[in-house]
Backbone as numpy.savetxt, mean C-alpha at the origin, in Angstrom:
# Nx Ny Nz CAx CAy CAz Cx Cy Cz
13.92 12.92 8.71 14.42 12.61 7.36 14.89 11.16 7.30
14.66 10.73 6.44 15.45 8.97 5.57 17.11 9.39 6.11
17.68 8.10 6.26 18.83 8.14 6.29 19.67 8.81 4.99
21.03 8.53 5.05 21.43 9.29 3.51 21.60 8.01 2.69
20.92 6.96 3.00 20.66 6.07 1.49 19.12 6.41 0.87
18.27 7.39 2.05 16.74 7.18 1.61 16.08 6.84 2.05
16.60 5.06 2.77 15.80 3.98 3.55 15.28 4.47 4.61
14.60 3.95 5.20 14.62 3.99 6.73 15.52 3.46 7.58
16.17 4.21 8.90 17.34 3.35 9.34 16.09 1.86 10.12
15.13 1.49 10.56 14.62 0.56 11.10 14.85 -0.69 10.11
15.55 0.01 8.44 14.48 -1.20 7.62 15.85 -2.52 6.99
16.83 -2.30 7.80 18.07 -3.54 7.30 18.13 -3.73 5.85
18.40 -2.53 5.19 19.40 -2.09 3.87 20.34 -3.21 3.47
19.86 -3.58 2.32 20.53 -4.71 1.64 20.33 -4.22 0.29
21.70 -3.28 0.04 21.63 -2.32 -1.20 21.70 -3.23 -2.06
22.29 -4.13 -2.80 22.95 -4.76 -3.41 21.84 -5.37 -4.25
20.22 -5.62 -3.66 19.59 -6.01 -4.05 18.12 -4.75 -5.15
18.55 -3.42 -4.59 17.55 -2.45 -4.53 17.68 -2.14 -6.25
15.78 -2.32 -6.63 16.06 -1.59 -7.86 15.21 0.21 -7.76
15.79 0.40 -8.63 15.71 1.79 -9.26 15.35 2.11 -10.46
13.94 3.02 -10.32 13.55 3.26 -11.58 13.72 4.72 -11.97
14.16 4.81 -13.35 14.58 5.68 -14.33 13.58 6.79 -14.18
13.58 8.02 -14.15 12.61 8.64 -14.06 12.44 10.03 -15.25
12.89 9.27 -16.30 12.74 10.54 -17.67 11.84 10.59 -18.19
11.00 9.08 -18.09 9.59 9.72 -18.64 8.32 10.16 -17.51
8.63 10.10 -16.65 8.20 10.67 -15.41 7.85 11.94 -14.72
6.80 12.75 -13.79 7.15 13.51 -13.13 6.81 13.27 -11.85
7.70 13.51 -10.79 8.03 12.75 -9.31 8.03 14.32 -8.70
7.38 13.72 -7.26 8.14 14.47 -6.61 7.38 14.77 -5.09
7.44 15.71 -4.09 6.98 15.61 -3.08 5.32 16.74 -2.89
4.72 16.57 -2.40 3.11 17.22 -2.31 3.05 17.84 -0.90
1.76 18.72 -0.75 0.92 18.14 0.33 -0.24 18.30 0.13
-1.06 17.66 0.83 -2.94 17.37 0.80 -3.27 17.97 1.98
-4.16 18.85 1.88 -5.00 18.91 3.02 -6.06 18.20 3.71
-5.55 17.65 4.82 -6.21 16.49 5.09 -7.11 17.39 6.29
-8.27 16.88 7.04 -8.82 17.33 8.81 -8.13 17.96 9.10
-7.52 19.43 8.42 -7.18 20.47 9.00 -5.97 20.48 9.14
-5.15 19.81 8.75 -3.88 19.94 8.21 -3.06 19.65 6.99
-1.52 20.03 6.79 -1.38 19.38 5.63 -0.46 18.12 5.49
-0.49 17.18 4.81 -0.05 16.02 4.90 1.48 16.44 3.63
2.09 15.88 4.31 2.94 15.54 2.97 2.80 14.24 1.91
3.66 14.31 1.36 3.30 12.59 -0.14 3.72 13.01 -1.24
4.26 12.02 -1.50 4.94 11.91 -2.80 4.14 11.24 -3.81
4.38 12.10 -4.71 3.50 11.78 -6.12 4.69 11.45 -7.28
4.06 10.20 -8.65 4.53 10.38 -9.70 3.43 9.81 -10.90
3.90 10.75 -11.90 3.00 9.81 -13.41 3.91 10.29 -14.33
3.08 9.71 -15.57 3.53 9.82 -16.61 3.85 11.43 -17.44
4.94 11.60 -17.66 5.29 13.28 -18.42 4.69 13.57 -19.81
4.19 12.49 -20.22 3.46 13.43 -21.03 1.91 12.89 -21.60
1.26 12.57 -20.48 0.05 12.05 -20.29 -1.13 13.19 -20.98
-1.97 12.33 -21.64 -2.57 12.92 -22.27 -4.44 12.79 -21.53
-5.20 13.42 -20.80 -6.45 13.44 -20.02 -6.44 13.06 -18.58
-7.25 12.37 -18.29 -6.95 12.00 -16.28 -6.62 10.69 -16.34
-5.75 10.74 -15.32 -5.08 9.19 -15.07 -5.77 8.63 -14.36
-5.39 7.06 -14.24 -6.28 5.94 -13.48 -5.17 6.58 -11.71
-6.05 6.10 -10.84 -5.01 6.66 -9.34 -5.06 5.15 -8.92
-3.61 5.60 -8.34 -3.35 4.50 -7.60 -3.11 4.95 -6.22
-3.02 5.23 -5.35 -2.92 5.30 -3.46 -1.86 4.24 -3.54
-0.85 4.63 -2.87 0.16 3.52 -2.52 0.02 3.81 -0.92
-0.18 2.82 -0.44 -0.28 2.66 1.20 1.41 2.70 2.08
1.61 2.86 2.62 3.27 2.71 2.67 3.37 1.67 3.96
4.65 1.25 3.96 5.59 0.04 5.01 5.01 0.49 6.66
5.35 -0.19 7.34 5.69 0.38 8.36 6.87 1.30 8.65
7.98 1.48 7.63 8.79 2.82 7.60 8.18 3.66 6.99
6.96 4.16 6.57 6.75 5.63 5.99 7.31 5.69 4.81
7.15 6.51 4.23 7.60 7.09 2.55 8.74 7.29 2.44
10.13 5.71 2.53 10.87 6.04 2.22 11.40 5.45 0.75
12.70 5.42 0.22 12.56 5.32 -0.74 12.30 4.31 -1.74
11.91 2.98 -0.69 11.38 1.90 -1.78 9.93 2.16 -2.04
9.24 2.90 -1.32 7.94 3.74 -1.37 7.74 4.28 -2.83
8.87 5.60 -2.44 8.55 6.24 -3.50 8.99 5.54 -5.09
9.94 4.57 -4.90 10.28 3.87 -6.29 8.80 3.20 -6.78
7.95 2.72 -5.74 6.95 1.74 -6.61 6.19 2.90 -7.12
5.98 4.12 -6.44 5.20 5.02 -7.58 5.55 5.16 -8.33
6.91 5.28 -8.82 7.86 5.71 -9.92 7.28 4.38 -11.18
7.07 3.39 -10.03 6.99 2.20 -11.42 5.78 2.17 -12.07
4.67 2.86 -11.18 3.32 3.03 -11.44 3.18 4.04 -12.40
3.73 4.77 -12.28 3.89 5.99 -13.35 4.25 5.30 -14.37
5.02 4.84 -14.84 5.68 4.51 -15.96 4.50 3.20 -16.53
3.95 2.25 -15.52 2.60 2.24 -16.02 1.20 2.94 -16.71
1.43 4.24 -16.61 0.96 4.76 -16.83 -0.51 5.43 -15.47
-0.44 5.41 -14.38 -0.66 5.93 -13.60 -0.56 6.88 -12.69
-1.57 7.84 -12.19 -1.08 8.52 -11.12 -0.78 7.81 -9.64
0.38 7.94 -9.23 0.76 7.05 -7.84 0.53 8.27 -7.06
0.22 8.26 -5.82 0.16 8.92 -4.27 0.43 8.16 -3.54
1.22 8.18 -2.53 2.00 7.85 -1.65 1.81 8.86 -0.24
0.73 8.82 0.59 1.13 9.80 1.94 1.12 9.23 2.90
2.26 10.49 3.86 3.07 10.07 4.85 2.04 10.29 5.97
1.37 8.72 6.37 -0.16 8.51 7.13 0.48 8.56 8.48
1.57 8.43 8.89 1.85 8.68 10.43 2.40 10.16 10.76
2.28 11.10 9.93 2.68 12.49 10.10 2.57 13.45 11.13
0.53 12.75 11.68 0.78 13.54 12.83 1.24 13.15 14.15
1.57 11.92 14.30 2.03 11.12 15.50 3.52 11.36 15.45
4.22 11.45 14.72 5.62 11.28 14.57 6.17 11.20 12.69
7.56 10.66 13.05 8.51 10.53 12.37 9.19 8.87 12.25
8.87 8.03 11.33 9.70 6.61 11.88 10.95 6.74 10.94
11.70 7.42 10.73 13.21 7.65 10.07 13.59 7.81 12.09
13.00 8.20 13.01 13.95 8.64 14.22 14.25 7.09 15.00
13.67 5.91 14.54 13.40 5.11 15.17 14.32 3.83 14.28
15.30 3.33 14.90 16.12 2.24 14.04 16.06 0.74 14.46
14.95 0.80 15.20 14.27 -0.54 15.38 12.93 -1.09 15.00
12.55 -2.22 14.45 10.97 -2.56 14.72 10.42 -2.16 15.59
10.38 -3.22 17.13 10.31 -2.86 17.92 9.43 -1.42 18.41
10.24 -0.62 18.40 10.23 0.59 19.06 9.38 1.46 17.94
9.92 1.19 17.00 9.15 2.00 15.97 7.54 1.61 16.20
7.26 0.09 16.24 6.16 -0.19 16.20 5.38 0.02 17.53
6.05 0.20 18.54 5.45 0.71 19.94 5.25 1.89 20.08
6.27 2.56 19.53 6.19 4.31 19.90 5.93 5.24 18.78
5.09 4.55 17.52 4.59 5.23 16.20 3.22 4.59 16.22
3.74 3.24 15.38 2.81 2.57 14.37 1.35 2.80 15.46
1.18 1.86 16.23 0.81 1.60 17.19 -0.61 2.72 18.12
0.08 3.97 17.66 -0.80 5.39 18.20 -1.58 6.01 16.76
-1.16 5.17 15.60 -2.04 5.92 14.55 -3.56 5.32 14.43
-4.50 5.76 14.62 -5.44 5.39 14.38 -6.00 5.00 12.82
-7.18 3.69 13.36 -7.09 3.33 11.48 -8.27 4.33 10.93
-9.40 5.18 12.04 -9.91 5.78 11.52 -9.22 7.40 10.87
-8.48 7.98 11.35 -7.64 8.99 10.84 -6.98 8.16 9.84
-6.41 7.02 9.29 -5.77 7.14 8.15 -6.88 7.03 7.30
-8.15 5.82 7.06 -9.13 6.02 6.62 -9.29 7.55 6.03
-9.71 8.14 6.75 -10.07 9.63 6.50 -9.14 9.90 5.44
-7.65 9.99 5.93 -7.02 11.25 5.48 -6.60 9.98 4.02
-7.20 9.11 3.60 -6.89 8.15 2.24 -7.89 8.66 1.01
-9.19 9.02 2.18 -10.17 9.94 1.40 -9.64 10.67 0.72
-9.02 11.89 1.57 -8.36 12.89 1.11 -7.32 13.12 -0.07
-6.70 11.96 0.02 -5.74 11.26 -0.81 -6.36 11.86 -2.19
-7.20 10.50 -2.42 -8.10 10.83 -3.21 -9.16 11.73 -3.70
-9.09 12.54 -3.05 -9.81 13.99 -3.53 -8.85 14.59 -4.20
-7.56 14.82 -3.36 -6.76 15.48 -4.19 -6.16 14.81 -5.29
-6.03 13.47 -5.61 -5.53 13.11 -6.87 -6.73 13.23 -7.93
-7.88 13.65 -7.42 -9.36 13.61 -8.82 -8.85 15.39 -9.17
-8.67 15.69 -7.60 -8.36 17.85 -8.63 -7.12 17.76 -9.23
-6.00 16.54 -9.42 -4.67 16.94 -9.99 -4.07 15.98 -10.89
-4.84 15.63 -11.93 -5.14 14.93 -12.92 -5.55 13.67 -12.95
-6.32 12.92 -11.87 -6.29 11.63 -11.64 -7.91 11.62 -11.74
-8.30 10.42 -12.41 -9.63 9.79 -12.82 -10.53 9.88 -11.66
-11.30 10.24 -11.07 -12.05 9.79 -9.37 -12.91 8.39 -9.41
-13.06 7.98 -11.24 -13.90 7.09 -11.83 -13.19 5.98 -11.91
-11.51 5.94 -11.92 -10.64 4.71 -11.87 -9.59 4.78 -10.64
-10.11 4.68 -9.51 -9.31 4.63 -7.98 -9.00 3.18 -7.95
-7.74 3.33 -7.67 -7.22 1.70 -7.15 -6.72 2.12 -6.06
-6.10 1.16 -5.06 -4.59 1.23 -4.27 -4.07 0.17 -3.71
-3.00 0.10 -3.36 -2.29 -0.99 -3.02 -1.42 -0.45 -1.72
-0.88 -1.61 -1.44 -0.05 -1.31 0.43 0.50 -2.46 0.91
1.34 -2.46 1.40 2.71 -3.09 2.05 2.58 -2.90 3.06
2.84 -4.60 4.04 2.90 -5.01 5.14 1.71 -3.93 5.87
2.21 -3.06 6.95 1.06 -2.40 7.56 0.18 -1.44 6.68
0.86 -1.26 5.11 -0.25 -0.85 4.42 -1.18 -1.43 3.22
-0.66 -2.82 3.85 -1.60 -4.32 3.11 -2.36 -4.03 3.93
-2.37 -4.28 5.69 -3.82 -4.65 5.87 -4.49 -3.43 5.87
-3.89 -2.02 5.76 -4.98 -1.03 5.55 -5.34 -0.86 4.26
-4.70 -1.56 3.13 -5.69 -1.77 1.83 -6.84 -2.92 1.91
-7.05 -3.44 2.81 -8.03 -4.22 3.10 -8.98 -3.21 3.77
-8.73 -2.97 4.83 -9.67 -2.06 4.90 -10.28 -0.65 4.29
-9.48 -0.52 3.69 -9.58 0.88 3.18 -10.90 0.00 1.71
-10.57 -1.04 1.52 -11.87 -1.72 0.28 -13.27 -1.56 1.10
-13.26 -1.38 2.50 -14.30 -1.76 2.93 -14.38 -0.19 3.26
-13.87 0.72 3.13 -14.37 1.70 3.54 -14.96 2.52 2.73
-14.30 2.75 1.32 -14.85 3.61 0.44 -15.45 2.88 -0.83
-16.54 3.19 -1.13 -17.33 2.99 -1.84 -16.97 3.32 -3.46
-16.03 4.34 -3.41 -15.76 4.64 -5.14 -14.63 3.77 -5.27
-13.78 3.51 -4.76 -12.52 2.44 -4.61 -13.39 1.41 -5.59
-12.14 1.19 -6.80 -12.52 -0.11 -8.29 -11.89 -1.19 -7.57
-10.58 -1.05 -7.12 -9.95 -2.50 -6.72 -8.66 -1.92 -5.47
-8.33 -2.94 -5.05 -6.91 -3.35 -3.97 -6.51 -4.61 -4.45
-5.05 -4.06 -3.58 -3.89 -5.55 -3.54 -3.17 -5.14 -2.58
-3.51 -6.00 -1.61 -3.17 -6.43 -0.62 -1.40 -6.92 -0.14
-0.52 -6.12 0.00 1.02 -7.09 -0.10 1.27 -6.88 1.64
1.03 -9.06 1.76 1.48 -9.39 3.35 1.14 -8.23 4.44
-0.16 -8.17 4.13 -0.76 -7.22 4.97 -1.60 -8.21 6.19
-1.51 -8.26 7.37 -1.95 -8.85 8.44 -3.52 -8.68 8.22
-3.68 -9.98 8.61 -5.59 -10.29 8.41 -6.26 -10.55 9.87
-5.68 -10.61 10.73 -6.30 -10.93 12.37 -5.59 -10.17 12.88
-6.17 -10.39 14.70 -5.14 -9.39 15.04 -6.13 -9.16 16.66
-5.49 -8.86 17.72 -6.08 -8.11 18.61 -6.49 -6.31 18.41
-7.68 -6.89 18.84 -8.54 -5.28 18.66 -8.58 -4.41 19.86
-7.95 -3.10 18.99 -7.66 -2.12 20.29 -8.53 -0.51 19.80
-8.23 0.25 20.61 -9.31 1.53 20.44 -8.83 2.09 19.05
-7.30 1.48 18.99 -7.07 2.44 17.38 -7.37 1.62 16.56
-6.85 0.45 16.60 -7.45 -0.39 15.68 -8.71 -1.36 15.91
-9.98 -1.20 15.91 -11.34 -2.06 16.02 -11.72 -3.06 15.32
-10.68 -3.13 14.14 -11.61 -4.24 12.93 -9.88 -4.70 12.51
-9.93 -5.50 11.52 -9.17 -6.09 11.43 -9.47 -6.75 9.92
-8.90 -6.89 8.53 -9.34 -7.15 7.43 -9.92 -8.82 7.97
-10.11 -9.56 8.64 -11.13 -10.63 8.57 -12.16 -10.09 9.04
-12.99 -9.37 9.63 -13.73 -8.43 10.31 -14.76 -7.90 9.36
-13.68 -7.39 7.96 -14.48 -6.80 7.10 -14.86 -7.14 5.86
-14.55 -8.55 5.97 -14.25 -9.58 4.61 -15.76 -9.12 3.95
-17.01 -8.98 4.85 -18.32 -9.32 4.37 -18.57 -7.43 3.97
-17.92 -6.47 3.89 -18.17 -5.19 3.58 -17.28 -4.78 2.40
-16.79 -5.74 1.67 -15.52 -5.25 0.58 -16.67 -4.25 -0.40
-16.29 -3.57 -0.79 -16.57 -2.83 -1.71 -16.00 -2.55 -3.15
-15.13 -3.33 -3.21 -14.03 -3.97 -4.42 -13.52 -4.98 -4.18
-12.90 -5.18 -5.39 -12.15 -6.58 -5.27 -10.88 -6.37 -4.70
-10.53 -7.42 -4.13 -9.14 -7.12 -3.28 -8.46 -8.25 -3.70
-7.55 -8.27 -4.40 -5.97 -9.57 -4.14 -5.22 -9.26 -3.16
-4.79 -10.38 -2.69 -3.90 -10.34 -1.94 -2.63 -11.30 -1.84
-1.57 -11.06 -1.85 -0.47 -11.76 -1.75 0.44 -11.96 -0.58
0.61 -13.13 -0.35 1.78 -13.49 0.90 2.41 -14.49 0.50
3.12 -14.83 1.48 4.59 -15.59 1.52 4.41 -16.63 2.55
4.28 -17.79 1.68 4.12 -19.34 3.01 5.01 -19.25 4.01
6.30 -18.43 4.05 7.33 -18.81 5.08 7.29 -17.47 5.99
6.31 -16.63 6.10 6.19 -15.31 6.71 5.08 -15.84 8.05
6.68 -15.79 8.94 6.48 -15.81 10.30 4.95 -15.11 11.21
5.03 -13.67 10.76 4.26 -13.22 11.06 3.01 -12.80 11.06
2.91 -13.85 9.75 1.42 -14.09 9.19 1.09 -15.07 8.47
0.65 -16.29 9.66 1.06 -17.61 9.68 -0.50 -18.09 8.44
-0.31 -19.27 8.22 -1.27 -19.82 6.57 -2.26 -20.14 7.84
-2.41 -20.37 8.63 -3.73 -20.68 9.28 -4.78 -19.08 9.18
-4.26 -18.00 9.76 -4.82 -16.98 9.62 -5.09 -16.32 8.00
-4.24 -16.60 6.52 -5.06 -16.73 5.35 -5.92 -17.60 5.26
-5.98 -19.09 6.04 -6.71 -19.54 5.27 -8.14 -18.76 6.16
-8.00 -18.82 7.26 -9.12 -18.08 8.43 -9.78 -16.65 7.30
-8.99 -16.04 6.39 -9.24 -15.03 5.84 -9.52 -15.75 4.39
-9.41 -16.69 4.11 -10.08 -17.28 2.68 -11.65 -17.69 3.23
-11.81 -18.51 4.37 -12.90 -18.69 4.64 -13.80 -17.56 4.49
-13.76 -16.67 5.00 -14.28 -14.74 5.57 -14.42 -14.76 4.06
-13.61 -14.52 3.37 -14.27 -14.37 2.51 -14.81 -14.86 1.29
-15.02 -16.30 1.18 -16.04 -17.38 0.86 -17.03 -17.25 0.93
-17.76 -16.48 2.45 -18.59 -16.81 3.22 -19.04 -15.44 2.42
-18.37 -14.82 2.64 -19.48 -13.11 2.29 -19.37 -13.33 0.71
-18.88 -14.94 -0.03 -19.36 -13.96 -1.68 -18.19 -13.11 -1.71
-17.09 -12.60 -1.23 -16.64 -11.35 -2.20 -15.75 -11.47 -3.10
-14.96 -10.54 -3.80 -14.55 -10.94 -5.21 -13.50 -10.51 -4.26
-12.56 -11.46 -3.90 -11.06 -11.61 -4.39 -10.70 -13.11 -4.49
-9.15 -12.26 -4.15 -8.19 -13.66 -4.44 -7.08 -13.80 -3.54
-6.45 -14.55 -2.75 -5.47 -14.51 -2.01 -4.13 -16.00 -2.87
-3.08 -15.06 -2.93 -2.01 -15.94 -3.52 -1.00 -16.01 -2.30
-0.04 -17.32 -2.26 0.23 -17.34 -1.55 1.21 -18.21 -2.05
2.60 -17.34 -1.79 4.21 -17.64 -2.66 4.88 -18.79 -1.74
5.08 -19.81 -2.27 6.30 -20.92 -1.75 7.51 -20.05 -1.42
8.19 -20.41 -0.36 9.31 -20.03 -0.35 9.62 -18.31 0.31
8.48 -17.99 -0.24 8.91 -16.41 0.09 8.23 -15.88 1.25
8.82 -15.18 2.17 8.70 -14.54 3.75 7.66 -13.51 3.93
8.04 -12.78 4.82 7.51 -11.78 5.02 7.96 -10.50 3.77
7.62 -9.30 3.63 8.11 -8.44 2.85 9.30 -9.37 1.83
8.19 -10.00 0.71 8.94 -10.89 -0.36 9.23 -9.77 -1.66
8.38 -8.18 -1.50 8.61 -7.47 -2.81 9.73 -6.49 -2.57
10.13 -6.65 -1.25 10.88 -5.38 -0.61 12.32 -5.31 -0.91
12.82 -5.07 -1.94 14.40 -5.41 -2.70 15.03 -4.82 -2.31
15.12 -3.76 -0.79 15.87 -3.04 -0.46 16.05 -4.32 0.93
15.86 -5.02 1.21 16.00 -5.67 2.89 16.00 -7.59 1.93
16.77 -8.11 2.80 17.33 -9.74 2.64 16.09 -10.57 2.91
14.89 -9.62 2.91 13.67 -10.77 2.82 12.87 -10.56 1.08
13.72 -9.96 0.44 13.46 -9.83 -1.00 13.52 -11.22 -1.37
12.44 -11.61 -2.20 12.31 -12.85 -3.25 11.67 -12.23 -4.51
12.67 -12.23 -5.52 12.81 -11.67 -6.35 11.65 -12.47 -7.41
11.32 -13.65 -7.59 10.47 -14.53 -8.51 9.57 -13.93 -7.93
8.64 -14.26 -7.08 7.34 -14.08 -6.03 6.96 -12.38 -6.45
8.15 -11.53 -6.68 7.94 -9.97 -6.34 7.65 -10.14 -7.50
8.18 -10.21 -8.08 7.84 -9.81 -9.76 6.60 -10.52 -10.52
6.23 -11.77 -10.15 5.12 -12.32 -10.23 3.36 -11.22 -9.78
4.20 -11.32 -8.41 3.22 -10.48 -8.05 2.81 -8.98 -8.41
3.41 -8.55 -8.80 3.77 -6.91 -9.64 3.19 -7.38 -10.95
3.20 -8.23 -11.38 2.47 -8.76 -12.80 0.82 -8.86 -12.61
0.58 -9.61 -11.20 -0.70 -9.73 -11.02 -1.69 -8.60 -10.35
-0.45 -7.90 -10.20 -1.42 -6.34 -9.38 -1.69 -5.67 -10.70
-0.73 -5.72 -11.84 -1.29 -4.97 -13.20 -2.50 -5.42 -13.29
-2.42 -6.58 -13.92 -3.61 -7.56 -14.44 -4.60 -6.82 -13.13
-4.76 -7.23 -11.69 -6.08 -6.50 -11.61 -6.51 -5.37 -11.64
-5.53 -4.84 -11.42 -5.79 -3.21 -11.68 -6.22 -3.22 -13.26
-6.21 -3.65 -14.29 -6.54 -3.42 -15.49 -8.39 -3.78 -15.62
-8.11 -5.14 -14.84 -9.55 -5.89 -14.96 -10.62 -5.21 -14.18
-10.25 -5.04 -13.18 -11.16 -4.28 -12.28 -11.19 -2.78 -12.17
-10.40 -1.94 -12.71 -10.25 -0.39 -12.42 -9.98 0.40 -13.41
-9.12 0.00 -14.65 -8.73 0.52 -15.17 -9.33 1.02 -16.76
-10.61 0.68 -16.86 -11.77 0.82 -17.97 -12.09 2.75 -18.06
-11.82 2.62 -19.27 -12.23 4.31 -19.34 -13.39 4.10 -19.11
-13.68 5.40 -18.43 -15.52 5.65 -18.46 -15.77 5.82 -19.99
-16.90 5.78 -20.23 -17.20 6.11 -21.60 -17.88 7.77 -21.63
């Protein structure tokens, strides 16, 4: 379980900054999907009184799992008028609420999930949001830090996927048996358009390796865009932790509408 603020204890809670969305026109709440033979948990929200199938959005989650700044951006997606999904992709490896370090979390979780099992079970995602009111004809998703760079890949994996956005999701990387590819890897297989956003002062995902990932994808032709915020760090949208930059977040939350509108969000006719 989340600590009793919600957070994750790994994720340095800086309440003071955390917003919260209203949830009356909303319906929220927790799922599960049957994923390869088991069931996943995830939190879902949309709009309460939506009228036909919603556009889906897949929210990729932190390296803390579905906690509650997770579930707030579905909340905000909803109120966009979307179905949000949110699943908890390290479920069968563990728990990272037990783990109150990076570090450790990222050695003794992140680390053992394979990117082909989350792949898969994102599929799944999406199966179940087309049987539970969600469009299968308007799929988006988006993801934070370790589920930025699996919205990069996840563009290259599925074929019905309209668009991604990418937030400070790692683009290089040493390749290991769980992880083989790496979003520069797959720049030339996008299958949507992907934005992506980072933060010039984010240590851990230095402007030589975007620009290494602007080249990649120059080279293959593909349709995105990579922005890249003055001033703002690593996890610049994350208003629960002191690497919140509040201009940059909200900017960027403006420009994930806009593509999600341009690229995904067209009724079929």
């Amino acid at each position: 379980m989340t600590g009793t603020s919600g957070f994750a204890p790994a994720a340095d809670l800086q309440a003071s900054t955390v917003v919260t969305t209203p949830d009356e026109a909303i319906t929220a709440g927790e799922t599960s999907i049957p994923t390869q033979g088991d069931n996943m948990p995830a939190y879902h929200a949309r709009p309460k009184n939506a009228q036909g199938a919603l556009p889906i959005v897949i929210v990729i989650q932190e390296i803390f799992g579905v906690h509650e700044h997770i579930r707030d951006i579905c909340r905000r997606l909803a109120l966009e008028g979307y179905l949000a999904v949110a699943p908890e992709l390290y479920f069968r490896q563990g728990d990272p609420n037990e783990y109150s370090d990076i570090p450790t979390l990222f050695s003794n979780l992140v680390s053992k999930v394979p990117d082909a099992q989350v792949l898969a079970d994102l599929d799944h995602v999406a199966n179940w949001a087309a049987r539970n009111g969600g469009d299968p004809h308007r799929l988006l998703a988006t993801g934070f830090c370790w589920g930025g760079r699996i919205s990069w890949l996840y563009a290259a994996h599925n074929p019905q996927l309209k668009a991604a956005v990418a937030w400070y999701g790692k683009l290089v990387g040493e390749k290991t048996l769980n992880s083989p590819k790496h979003p520069v890897d797959v720049a030339t297989d996008l299958n949507a358009p992907v934005l992506g956003l980072y933060g010039a002062e984010d240590t851990g995902i230095p402007l030589d390796t975007v620009e290494t990932m602007r080249h990649a994808l120059r080279a293959a032709n593909a349709t995105a865009e990579i922005v890249v915020y003055p001033g703002a760090g690593h996890a610049f949208n994350a208003d629960y932790r002191p690497s919140y930059h509040e201009e940059s977040a909200k900017d960027g939350w403006q420009r994930m509408l806009a593509w999600f509108a341009q690229y995904g969000n067209k009724k079929q006719p």
